[in-house]
């Protein structure tokens, strides 16, 4: 999406998981992903997207997008958009994010499905509602973002699993044993249009394996090392996070602390 577009949320749950998982020995970069190419991603369970759509619908019916519009107005100083008749414009898109085991040693799937995003039209704008499964098996809307990034990236993925590397906000399609860049951030991250799963394992291992729990970055208080990165110029944004009952708050706050240090977080 263009850098001028206000983006009011990114879950990045896998990034938080990288921080929260217990530390284990780090493999060398040369010991990457022979096994990962056997099964690059695991399919989502039947009903995954439908459950996300249902959770988003409940949240929207409860006034979530009205609260989003108010929070956005406070952040930007622009009069709130008239929500009016809210219309769903795209069904839920499952989003995969990096698996800690894959980052550590190249083992297992590249990514794990963390959440799914349903897109709505409100006024002349789009808003994306992210929903995630909870420990008790229920689904909850956990975040709202401006724009329609996930639905656009899913269209570019053309049915392939959609992978997000939240640390650099890069989007990929996983096609067989290839990781295919879908945006400029992804092309810069991998140095071209696509790489093999094994090569991608080497890249993310080199970038993130030393930032897992127990690393020097972690013990020095850098929140897994990602807080040492400078946010992009477009990152001074407002984030609307839904954390009813405190079910998802810890992982989300960990992610926001990493990636959006200059962003205000509003929990409703």
PDB file of C-alpha atoms in Angstrom:
ATOM      1  CA  UNK A   1       0.000   0.000   0.000  1.00  0.00           C
ATOM      2  CA  UNK A   2       1.228   3.561  -0.545  1.00  0.00           C
ATOM      3  CA  UNK A   3       3.160   4.995   2.389  1.00  0.00           C
ATOM      4  CA  UNK A   4       0.682   7.885   2.606  1.00  0.00           C
ATOM      5  CA  UNK A   5      -2.166   5.536   3.502  1.00  0.00           C
ATOM      6  CA  UNK A   6      -2.983   5.469   7.193  1.00  0.00           C
ATOM      7  CA  UNK A   7      -2.711   1.928   8.468  1.00  0.00           C
ATOM      8  CA  UNK A   8      -4.404   1.458  11.812  1.00  0.00           C
ATOM      9  CA  UNK A   9      -3.279  -1.973  12.801  1.00  0.00           C
ATOM     10  CA  UNK A  10      -1.178  -5.047  12.216  1.00  0.00           C
ATOM     11  CA  UNK A  11      -1.356  -8.073  14.448  1.00  0.00           C
ATOM     12  CA  UNK A  12       2.095  -9.561  13.994  1.00  0.00           C
ATOM     13  CA  UNK A  13       1.203 -12.389  16.378  1.00  0.00           C
ATOM     14  CA  UNK A  14       4.026 -14.555  15.111  1.00  0.00           C
ATOM     15  CA  UNK A  15       6.519 -11.861  16.027  1.00  0.00           C
ATOM     16  CA  UNK A  16       5.148 -11.881  19.552  1.00  0.00           C
ATOM     17  CA  UNK A  17       5.352 -15.654  19.602  1.00  0.00           C
ATOM     18  CA  UNK A  18       9.018 -15.434  18.663  1.00  0.00           C
ATOM     19  CA  UNK A  19       9.517 -13.422  21.826  1.00  0.00           C
ATOM     20  CA  UNK A  20       7.281 -15.425  24.117  1.00  0.00           C
ATOM     21  CA  UNK A  21       8.369 -18.958  23.238  1.00  0.00           C
ATOM     22  CA  UNK A  22      10.992 -20.663  25.425  1.00  0.00           C
ATOM     23  CA  UNK A  23      14.544 -20.378  24.162  1.00  0.00           C
ATOM     24  CA  UNK A  24      16.282 -23.332  22.550  1.00  0.00           C
ATOM     25  CA  UNK A  25      19.677 -23.786  20.964  1.00  0.00           C
ATOM     26  CA  UNK A  26      20.049 -21.859  17.713  1.00  0.00           C
ATOM     27  CA  UNK A  27      21.005 -23.869  14.647  1.00  0.00           C
ATOM     28  CA  UNK A  28      23.567 -22.555  12.217  1.00  0.00           C
ATOM     29  CA  UNK A  29      22.304 -20.821   9.105  1.00  0.00           C
ATOM     30  CA  UNK A  30      23.651 -23.654   6.950  1.00  0.00           C
ATOM     31  CA  UNK A  31      21.297 -26.091   8.714  1.00  0.00           C
ATOM     32  CA  UNK A  32      18.215 -24.514   7.154  1.00  0.00           C
ATOM     33  CA  UNK A  33      15.120 -25.873   5.602  1.00  0.00           C
ATOM     34  CA  UNK A  34      15.425 -29.211   3.950  1.00  0.00           C
ATOM     35  CA  UNK A  35      12.419 -30.395   5.951  1.00  0.00           C
ATOM     36  CA  UNK A  36      10.501 -27.131   5.556  1.00  0.00           C
ATOM     37  CA  UNK A  37      10.191 -27.593   1.808  1.00  0.00           C
ATOM     38  CA  UNK A  38       8.267 -30.818   2.381  1.00  0.00           C
ATOM     39  CA  UNK A  39       5.333 -28.859   3.782  1.00  0.00           C
ATOM     40  CA  UNK A  40       5.788 -25.095   3.402  1.00  0.00           C
ATOM     41  CA  UNK A  41       2.537 -24.254   5.203  1.00  0.00           C
ATOM     42  CA  UNK A  42      -0.201 -26.294   6.817  1.00  0.00           C
ATOM     43  CA  UNK A  43      -3.734 -25.734   5.489  1.00  0.00           C
ATOM     44  CA  UNK A  44      -6.085 -23.909   7.821  1.00  0.00           C
ATOM     45  CA  UNK A  45      -8.820 -25.945   9.462  1.00  0.00           C
ATOM     46  CA  UNK A  46     -12.215 -26.171   7.813  1.00  0.00           C
ATOM     47  CA  UNK A  47     -14.282 -23.186   8.847  1.00  0.00           C
ATOM     48  CA  UNK A  48     -11.283 -20.996   9.727  1.00  0.00           C
ATOM     49  CA  UNK A  49     -12.327 -18.116   7.471  1.00  0.00           C
ATOM     50  CA  UNK A  50     -16.023 -18.535   8.261  1.00  0.00           C
ATOM     51  CA  UNK A  51     -15.301 -18.337  11.993  1.00  0.00           C
ATOM     52  CA  UNK A  52     -13.307 -15.155  11.438  1.00  0.00           C
ATOM     53  CA  UNK A  53     -16.107 -13.610   9.386  1.00  0.00           C
ATOM     54  CA  UNK A  54     -18.612 -14.455  12.117  1.00  0.00           C
ATOM     55  CA  UNK A  55     -16.422 -12.896  14.821  1.00  0.00           C
ATOM     56  CA  UNK A  56     -15.961  -9.772  12.723  1.00  0.00           C
ATOM     57  CA  UNK A  57     -19.710  -9.538  12.103  1.00  0.00           C
ATOM     58  CA  UNK A  58     -20.439  -9.733  15.827  1.00  0.00           C
ATOM     59  CA  UNK A  59     -17.907  -7.011  16.574  1.00  0.00           C
ATOM     60  CA  UNK A  60     -19.208  -4.749  13.826  1.00  0.00           C
ATOM     61  CA  UNK A  61     -22.778  -5.251  15.018  1.00  0.00           C
ATOM     62  CA  UNK A  62     -21.569  -4.211  18.473  1.00  0.00           C
ATOM     63  CA  UNK A  63     -20.300  -0.871  17.176  1.00  0.00           C
ATOM     64  CA  UNK A  64     -16.633  -1.689  16.600  1.00  0.00           C
ATOM     65  CA  UNK A  65     -16.319   0.384  13.437  1.00  0.00           C
ATOM     66  CA  UNK A  66     -17.958   3.387  15.090  1.00  0.00           C
ATOM     67  CA  UNK A  67     -15.320   3.249  17.819  1.00  0.00           C
ATOM     68  CA  UNK A  68     -12.654   2.817  15.160  1.00  0.00           C
ATOM     69  CA  UNK A  69     -13.871   5.936  13.324  1.00  0.00           C
ATOM     70  CA  UNK A  70     -13.798   7.937  16.557  1.00  0.00           C
ATOM     71  CA  UNK A  71     -10.283   6.759  17.433  1.00  0.00           C
ATOM     72  CA  UNK A  72      -9.041   7.579  13.958  1.00  0.00           C
ATOM     73  CA  UNK A  73     -10.541  11.066  14.180  1.00  0.00           C
ATOM     74  CA  UNK A  74      -8.768  11.687  17.493  1.00  0.00           C
ATOM     75  CA  UNK A  75      -5.468  10.489  16.052  1.00  0.00           C
ATOM     76  CA  UNK A  76      -5.629  12.523  12.863  1.00  0.00           C
ATOM     77  CA  UNK A  77      -7.599  15.577  13.961  1.00  0.00           C
ATOM     78  CA  UNK A  78      -9.919  14.978  11.017  1.00  0.00           C
ATOM     79  CA  UNK A  79     -13.671  14.811  11.564  1.00  0.00           C
ATOM     80  CA  UNK A  80     -14.803  11.186  11.928  1.00  0.00           C
ATOM     81  CA  UNK A  81     -16.087   9.465   8.835  1.00  0.00           C
ATOM     82  CA  UNK A  82     -19.817   8.838   8.776  1.00  0.00           C
ATOM     83  CA  UNK A  83     -20.006   5.076   9.163  1.00  0.00           C
ATOM     84  CA  UNK A  84     -23.555   4.816   7.856  1.00  0.00           C
ATOM     85  CA  UNK A  85     -24.417   1.454   6.344  1.00  0.00           C
ATOM     86  CA  UNK A  86     -21.442  -0.848   6.826  1.00  0.00           C
ATOM     87  CA  UNK A  87     -20.926  -3.336   4.016  1.00  0.00           C
ATOM     88  CA  UNK A  88     -18.596  -6.319   3.910  1.00  0.00           C
ATOM     89  CA  UNK A  89     -16.533  -6.131   0.737  1.00  0.00           C
ATOM     90  CA  UNK A  90     -14.205  -9.128   1.151  1.00  0.00           C
ATOM     91  CA  UNK A  91     -14.505 -12.334   3.129  1.00  0.00           C
ATOM     92  CA  UNK A  92     -11.892 -13.326   5.678  1.00  0.00           C
ATOM     93  CA  UNK A  93      -8.359 -13.912   4.412  1.00  0.00           C
ATOM     94  CA  UNK A  94      -6.195 -16.239   6.560  1.00  0.00           C
ATOM     95  CA  UNK A  95      -2.781 -14.719   7.256  1.00  0.00           C
ATOM     96  CA  UNK A  96       0.284 -16.846   7.970  1.00  0.00           C
ATOM     97  CA  UNK A  97       3.232 -15.483   9.925  1.00  0.00           C
ATOM     98  CA  UNK A  98       6.710 -16.864  10.529  1.00  0.00           C
ATOM     99  CA  UNK A  99       7.000 -20.001  12.624  1.00  0.00           C
ATOM    100  CA  UNK A 100       9.646 -19.676  15.366  1.00  0.00           C
ATOM    101  CA  UNK A 101      10.913 -23.206  14.626  1.00  0.00           C
ATOM    102  CA  UNK A 102      11.394 -22.269  10.973  1.00  0.00           C
ATOM    103  CA  UNK A 103      13.341 -19.157  11.964  1.00  0.00           C
ATOM    104  CA  UNK A 104      15.442 -21.096  14.440  1.00  0.00           C
ATOM    105  CA  UNK A 105      16.428 -24.092  12.326  1.00  0.00           C
ATOM    106  CA  UNK A 106      14.421 -24.213   9.098  1.00  0.00           C
ATOM    107  CA  UNK A 107      12.334 -27.081  10.483  1.00  0.00           C
ATOM    108  CA  UNK A 108       8.600 -27.415  10.022  1.00  0.00           C
ATOM    109  CA  UNK A 109       6.311 -25.086   8.092  1.00  0.00           C
ATOM    110  CA  UNK A 110       7.398 -21.628   6.994  1.00  0.00           C
ATOM    111  CA  UNK A 111       4.479 -20.031   8.770  1.00  0.00           C
ATOM    112  CA  UNK A 112       1.435 -20.652  10.891  1.00  0.00           C
ATOM    113  CA  UNK A 113      -2.041 -19.202  10.381  1.00  0.00           C
ATOM    114  CA  UNK A 114      -2.410 -16.609  13.132  1.00  0.00           C
ATOM    115  CA  UNK A 115      -5.540 -14.675  12.236  1.00  0.00           C
ATOM    116  CA  UNK A 116      -7.868 -13.817   9.367  1.00  0.00           C
ATOM    117  CA  UNK A 117      -8.975 -10.415   8.093  1.00  0.00           C
ATOM    118  CA  UNK A 118     -12.435  -9.368   6.883  1.00  0.00           C
ATOM    119  CA  UNK A 119     -12.734  -6.139   4.883  1.00  0.00           C
ATOM    120  CA  UNK A 120     -15.577  -3.637   5.207  1.00  0.00           C
ATOM    121  CA  UNK A 121     -16.610  -0.438   3.447  1.00  0.00           C
ATOM    122  CA  UNK A 122     -17.605   2.468   5.661  1.00  0.00           C
ATOM    123  CA  UNK A 123     -18.344   5.753   4.047  1.00  0.00           C
ATOM    124  CA  UNK A 124     -15.815   6.142   1.260  1.00  0.00           C
ATOM    125  CA  UNK A 125     -13.128   4.196   3.106  1.00  0.00           C
ATOM    126  CA  UNK A 126     -12.179   0.601   3.774  1.00  0.00           C
ATOM    127  CA  UNK A 127     -11.473  -0.964   7.143  1.00  0.00           C
ATOM    128  CA  UNK A 128     -10.096  -4.409   7.890  1.00  0.00           C
ATOM    129  CA  UNK A 129     -11.196  -6.360  10.963  1.00  0.00           C
ATOM    130  CA  UNK A 130      -8.746  -9.026  12.119  1.00  0.00           C
ATOM    131  CA  UNK A 131     -10.111 -11.964  14.110  1.00  0.00           C
ATOM    132  CA  UNK A 132      -8.167 -14.712  15.853  1.00  0.00           C
ATOM    133  CA  UNK A 133      -8.937 -18.012  17.594  1.00  0.00           C
ATOM    134  CA  UNK A 134      -8.804 -17.913  21.385  1.00  0.00           C
ATOM    135  CA  UNK A 135      -7.481 -20.546  23.819  1.00  0.00           C
ATOM    136  CA  UNK A 136     -11.023 -21.658  24.655  1.00  0.00           C
ATOM    137  CA  UNK A 137     -11.799 -22.347  20.989  1.00  0.00           C
ATOM    138  CA  UNK A 138     -13.911 -19.251  20.416  1.00  0.00           C
ATOM    139  CA  UNK A 139     -13.096 -16.520  17.913  1.00  0.00           C
ATOM    140  CA  UNK A 140     -12.697 -12.832  18.692  1.00  0.00           C
ATOM    141  CA  UNK A 141     -12.152  -9.676  16.666  1.00  0.00           C
ATOM    142  CA  UNK A 142      -8.796  -8.383  17.905  1.00  0.00           C
ATOM    143  CA  UNK A 143      -7.811  -5.464  15.707  1.00  0.00           C
ATOM    144  CA  UNK A 144      -9.076  -2.919  13.182  1.00  0.00           C
ATOM    145  CA  UNK A 145      -6.973  -1.386  10.419  1.00  0.00           C
ATOM    146  CA  UNK A 146      -7.578   1.200   7.748  1.00  0.00           C
ATOM    147  CA  UNK A 147      -7.431   0.050   4.155  1.00  0.00           C
ATOM    148  CA  UNK A 148      -7.741  -3.337   2.502  1.00  0.00           C
ATOM    149  CA  UNK A 149      -4.157  -4.600   2.483  1.00  0.00           C
ATOM    150  CA  UNK A 150      -4.912  -8.239   3.252  1.00  0.00           C
ATOM    151  CA  UNK A 151      -7.631  -8.590   0.624  1.00  0.00           C
ATOM    152  CA  UNK A 152      -5.391  -6.959  -1.999  1.00  0.00           C
ATOM    153  CA  UNK A 153      -2.421  -9.139  -1.116  1.00  0.00           C
ATOM    154  CA  UNK A 154      -4.653 -12.221  -1.160  1.00  0.00           C
ATOM    155  CA  UNK A 155      -5.793 -11.332  -4.679  1.00  0.00           C
ATOM    156  CA  UNK A 156      -2.153 -11.081  -5.753  1.00  0.00           C
ATOM    157  CA  UNK A 157      -1.432 -14.435  -4.102  1.00  0.00           C
ATOM    158  CA  UNK A 158      -4.022 -16.031  -6.431  1.00  0.00           C
ATOM    159  CA  UNK A 159      -5.111 -18.744  -4.029  1.00  0.00           C
ATOM    160  CA  UNK A 160      -1.688 -19.487  -2.550  1.00  0.00           C
ATOM    161  CA  UNK A 161      -1.246 -19.133   1.224  1.00  0.00           C
ATOM    162  CA  UNK A 162      -0.594 -15.520   2.220  1.00  0.00           C
ATOM    163  CA  UNK A 163       2.538 -15.062   4.354  1.00  0.00           C
ATOM    164  CA  UNK A 164       3.326 -11.874   6.276  1.00  0.00           C
ATOM    165  CA  UNK A 165       6.791 -11.086   7.623  1.00  0.00           C
ATOM    166  CA  UNK A 166       5.697  -8.450  10.138  1.00  0.00           C
ATOM    167  CA  UNK A 167       9.156  -7.303  11.189  1.00  0.00           C
ATOM    168  CA  UNK A 168       9.592  -5.651   7.782  1.00  0.00           C
ATOM    169  CA  UNK A 169       5.893  -5.561   6.796  1.00  0.00           C
ATOM    170  CA  UNK A 170       6.556  -7.772   3.772  1.00  0.00           C
ATOM    171  CA  UNK A 171       3.900  -9.887   2.045  1.00  0.00           C
ATOM    172  CA  UNK A 172       4.491 -13.156   0.180  1.00  0.00           C
ATOM    173  CA  UNK A 173       2.669 -16.013  -1.488  1.00  0.00           C
ATOM    174  CA  UNK A 174       3.945 -19.508  -0.697  1.00  0.00           C
ATOM    175  CA  UNK A 175       3.731 -21.515  -3.931  1.00  0.00           C
ATOM    176  CA  UNK A 176       5.091 -25.022  -3.730  1.00  0.00           C
ATOM    177  CA  UNK A 177       8.720 -24.703  -2.703  1.00  0.00           C
ATOM    178  CA  UNK A 178       8.911 -20.991  -3.580  1.00  0.00           C
ATOM    179  CA  UNK A 179       8.303 -17.880  -1.498  1.00  0.00           C
ATOM    180  CA  UNK A 180       7.057 -15.210  -3.922  1.00  0.00           C
ATOM    181  CA  UNK A 181       7.233 -11.476  -3.142  1.00  0.00           C
ATOM    182  CA  UNK A 182       3.934  -9.605  -3.427  1.00  0.00           C
ATOM    183  CA  UNK A 183       5.079  -6.071  -2.580  1.00  0.00           C
ATOM    184  CA  UNK A 184       8.126  -3.842  -2.566  1.00  0.00           C
ATOM    185  CA  UNK A 185       9.010  -4.601   1.046  1.00  0.00           C
ATOM    186  CA  UNK A 186       9.081  -8.300   0.228  1.00  0.00           C
ATOM    187  CA  UNK A 187      11.209  -7.816  -2.889  1.00  0.00           C
ATOM    188  CA  UNK A 188      13.707  -5.809  -0.876  1.00  0.00           C
ATOM    189  CA  UNK A 189      13.709  -8.401   1.906  1.00  0.00           C
ATOM    190  CA  UNK A 190      14.545 -11.328  -0.369  1.00  0.00           C
ATOM    191  CA  UNK A 191      16.461  -9.452  -3.050  1.00  0.00           C
ATOM    192  CA  UNK A 192      14.143 -10.257  -5.941  1.00  0.00           C
ATOM    193  CA  UNK A 193      10.824 -11.694  -7.023  1.00  0.00           C
ATOM    194  CA  UNK A 194      11.034 -15.099  -5.365  1.00  0.00           C
ATOM    195  CA  UNK A 195      13.327 -17.501  -3.532  1.00  0.00           C
ATOM    196  CA  UNK A 196      13.180 -21.155  -2.585  1.00  0.00           C
ATOM    197  CA  UNK A 197      11.774 -22.074   0.816  1.00  0.00           C
ATOM    198  CA  UNK A 198      15.268 -23.231   1.813  1.00  0.00           C
ATOM    199  CA  UNK A 199      16.802 -19.907   0.784  1.00  0.00           C
ATOM    200  CA  UNK A 200      14.096 -17.995   2.618  1.00  0.00           C
ATOM    201  CA  UNK A 201      14.829 -20.041   5.738  1.00  0.00           C
ATOM    202  CA  UNK A 202      18.428 -18.921   5.521  1.00  0.00           C
ATOM    203  CA  UNK A 203      17.405 -15.287   5.159  1.00  0.00           C
ATOM    204  CA  UNK A 204      15.053 -15.200   8.139  1.00  0.00           C
ATOM    205  CA  UNK A 205      17.468 -17.272  10.231  1.00  0.00           C
ATOM    206  CA  UNK A 206      20.189 -14.710   9.602  1.00  0.00           C
ATOM    207  CA  UNK A 207      17.875 -11.828  10.486  1.00  0.00           C
ATOM    208  CA  UNK A 208      15.969 -13.176  13.459  1.00  0.00           C
ATOM    209  CA  UNK A 209      17.467 -16.327  14.993  1.00  0.00           C
ATOM    210  CA  UNK A 210      19.746 -14.321  17.291  1.00  0.00           C
ATOM    211  CA  UNK A 211      16.721 -12.373  18.511  1.00  0.00           C
ATOM    212  CA  UNK A 212      14.801 -15.330  19.925  1.00  0.00           C
ATOM    213  CA  UNK A 213      14.212 -15.596  23.693  1.00  0.00           C
ATOM    214  CA  UNK A 214      17.409 -15.865  25.687  1.00  0.00           C
ATOM    215  CA  UNK A 215      19.466 -14.022  23.080  1.00  0.00           C
ATOM    216  CA  UNK A 216      21.626 -11.023  23.926  1.00  0.00           C
ATOM    217  CA  UNK A 217      19.031  -8.770  22.307  1.00  0.00           C
ATOM    218  CA  UNK A 218      16.308 -10.298  24.453  1.00  0.00           C
ATOM    219  CA  UNK A 219      18.206 -10.178  27.737  1.00  0.00           C
ATOM    220  CA  UNK A 220      19.309  -6.607  27.020  1.00  0.00           C
ATOM    221  CA  UNK A 221      15.656  -5.600  26.987  1.00  0.00           C
ATOM    222  CA  UNK A 222      15.213  -5.017  23.274  1.00  0.00           C
ATOM    223  CA  UNK A 223      11.964  -7.024  23.148  1.00  0.00           C
ATOM    224  CA  UNK A 224      13.477  -9.767  21.023  1.00  0.00           C
ATOM    225  CA  UNK A 225      15.709  -7.361  19.154  1.00  0.00           C
ATOM    226  CA  UNK A 226      13.068  -5.871  16.910  1.00  0.00           C
ATOM    227  CA  UNK A 227      12.800  -2.702  18.966  1.00  0.00           C
ATOM    228  CA  UNK A 228      16.297  -1.885  17.757  1.00  0.00           C
ATOM    229  CA  UNK A 229      14.909  -1.358  14.260  1.00  0.00           C
ATOM    230  CA  UNK A 230      13.942   2.164  13.236  1.00  0.00           C
ATOM    231  CA  UNK A 231      10.264   2.469  12.327  1.00  0.00           C
ATOM    232  CA  UNK A 232       9.409   3.551   8.818  1.00  0.00           C
ATOM    233  CA  UNK A 233       8.492   7.190   8.329  1.00  0.00           C
ATOM    234  CA  UNK A 234       4.871   6.154   7.925  1.00  0.00           C
ATOM    235  CA  UNK A 235       4.747   4.338  11.250  1.00  0.00           C
ATOM    236  CA  UNK A 236       3.589   7.217  13.458  1.00  0.00           C
ATOM    237  CA  UNK A 237       0.012   5.999  13.369  1.00  0.00           C
ATOM    238  CA  UNK A 238      -2.831   5.191  15.712  1.00  0.00           C
ATOM    239  CA  UNK A 239      -3.724   1.592  16.417  1.00  0.00           C
ATOM    240  CA  UNK A 240      -7.125   0.338  17.530  1.00  0.00           C
ATOM    241  CA  UNK A 241      -6.806  -2.951  19.365  1.00  0.00           C
ATOM    242  CA  UNK A 242      -9.747  -4.961  20.639  1.00  0.00           C
ATOM    243  CA  UNK A 243      -8.819  -6.923  23.740  1.00  0.00           C
ATOM    244  CA  UNK A 244     -12.092  -7.724  25.430  1.00  0.00           C
ATOM    245  CA  UNK A 245     -11.488  -9.794  28.532  1.00  0.00           C
ATOM    246  CA  UNK A 246      -7.730  -9.360  28.125  1.00  0.00           C
ATOM    247  CA  UNK A 247      -7.537 -12.580  26.114  1.00  0.00           C
ATOM    248  CA  UNK A 248      -5.194 -11.370  23.411  1.00  0.00           C
ATOM    249  CA  UNK A 249      -3.624  -8.312  24.979  1.00  0.00           C
ATOM    250  CA  UNK A 250      -0.197  -9.687  25.940  1.00  0.00           C
ATOM    251  CA  UNK A 251       0.850 -10.857  22.478  1.00  0.00           C
ATOM    252  CA  UNK A 252      -0.553  -7.793  20.772  1.00  0.00           C
ATOM    253  CA  UNK A 253       1.148  -5.370  23.129  1.00  0.00           C
ATOM    254  CA  UNK A 254       4.433  -7.231  22.640  1.00  0.00           C
ATOM    255  CA  UNK A 255       4.094  -6.774  18.892  1.00  0.00           C
ATOM    256  CA  UNK A 256       3.204  -3.102  19.098  1.00  0.00           C
ATOM    257  CA  UNK A 257       6.187  -2.484  21.372  1.00  0.00           C
ATOM    258  CA  UNK A 258       8.398  -4.010  18.702  1.00  0.00           C
ATOM    259  CA  UNK A 259       7.161  -2.625  15.445  1.00  0.00           C
ATOM    260  CA  UNK A 260       5.290   0.606  16.186  1.00  0.00           C
ATOM    261  CA  UNK A 261       7.163   2.340  18.959  1.00  0.00           C
ATOM    262  CA  UNK A 262       5.782   5.767  18.076  1.00  0.00           C
ATOM    263  CA  UNK A 263       2.190   4.539  17.779  1.00  0.00           C
ATOM    264  CA  UNK A 264      -0.569   5.089  20.296  1.00  0.00           C
ATOM    265  CA  UNK A 265      -2.405   1.911  21.280  1.00  0.00           C
ATOM    266  CA  UNK A 266      -6.054   2.147  22.286  1.00  0.00           C
ATOM    267  CA  UNK A 267      -7.631  -0.895  23.905  1.00  0.00           C
ATOM    268  CA  UNK A 268     -11.417  -0.953  23.902  1.00  0.00           C
TER     269      UNK A 268
END
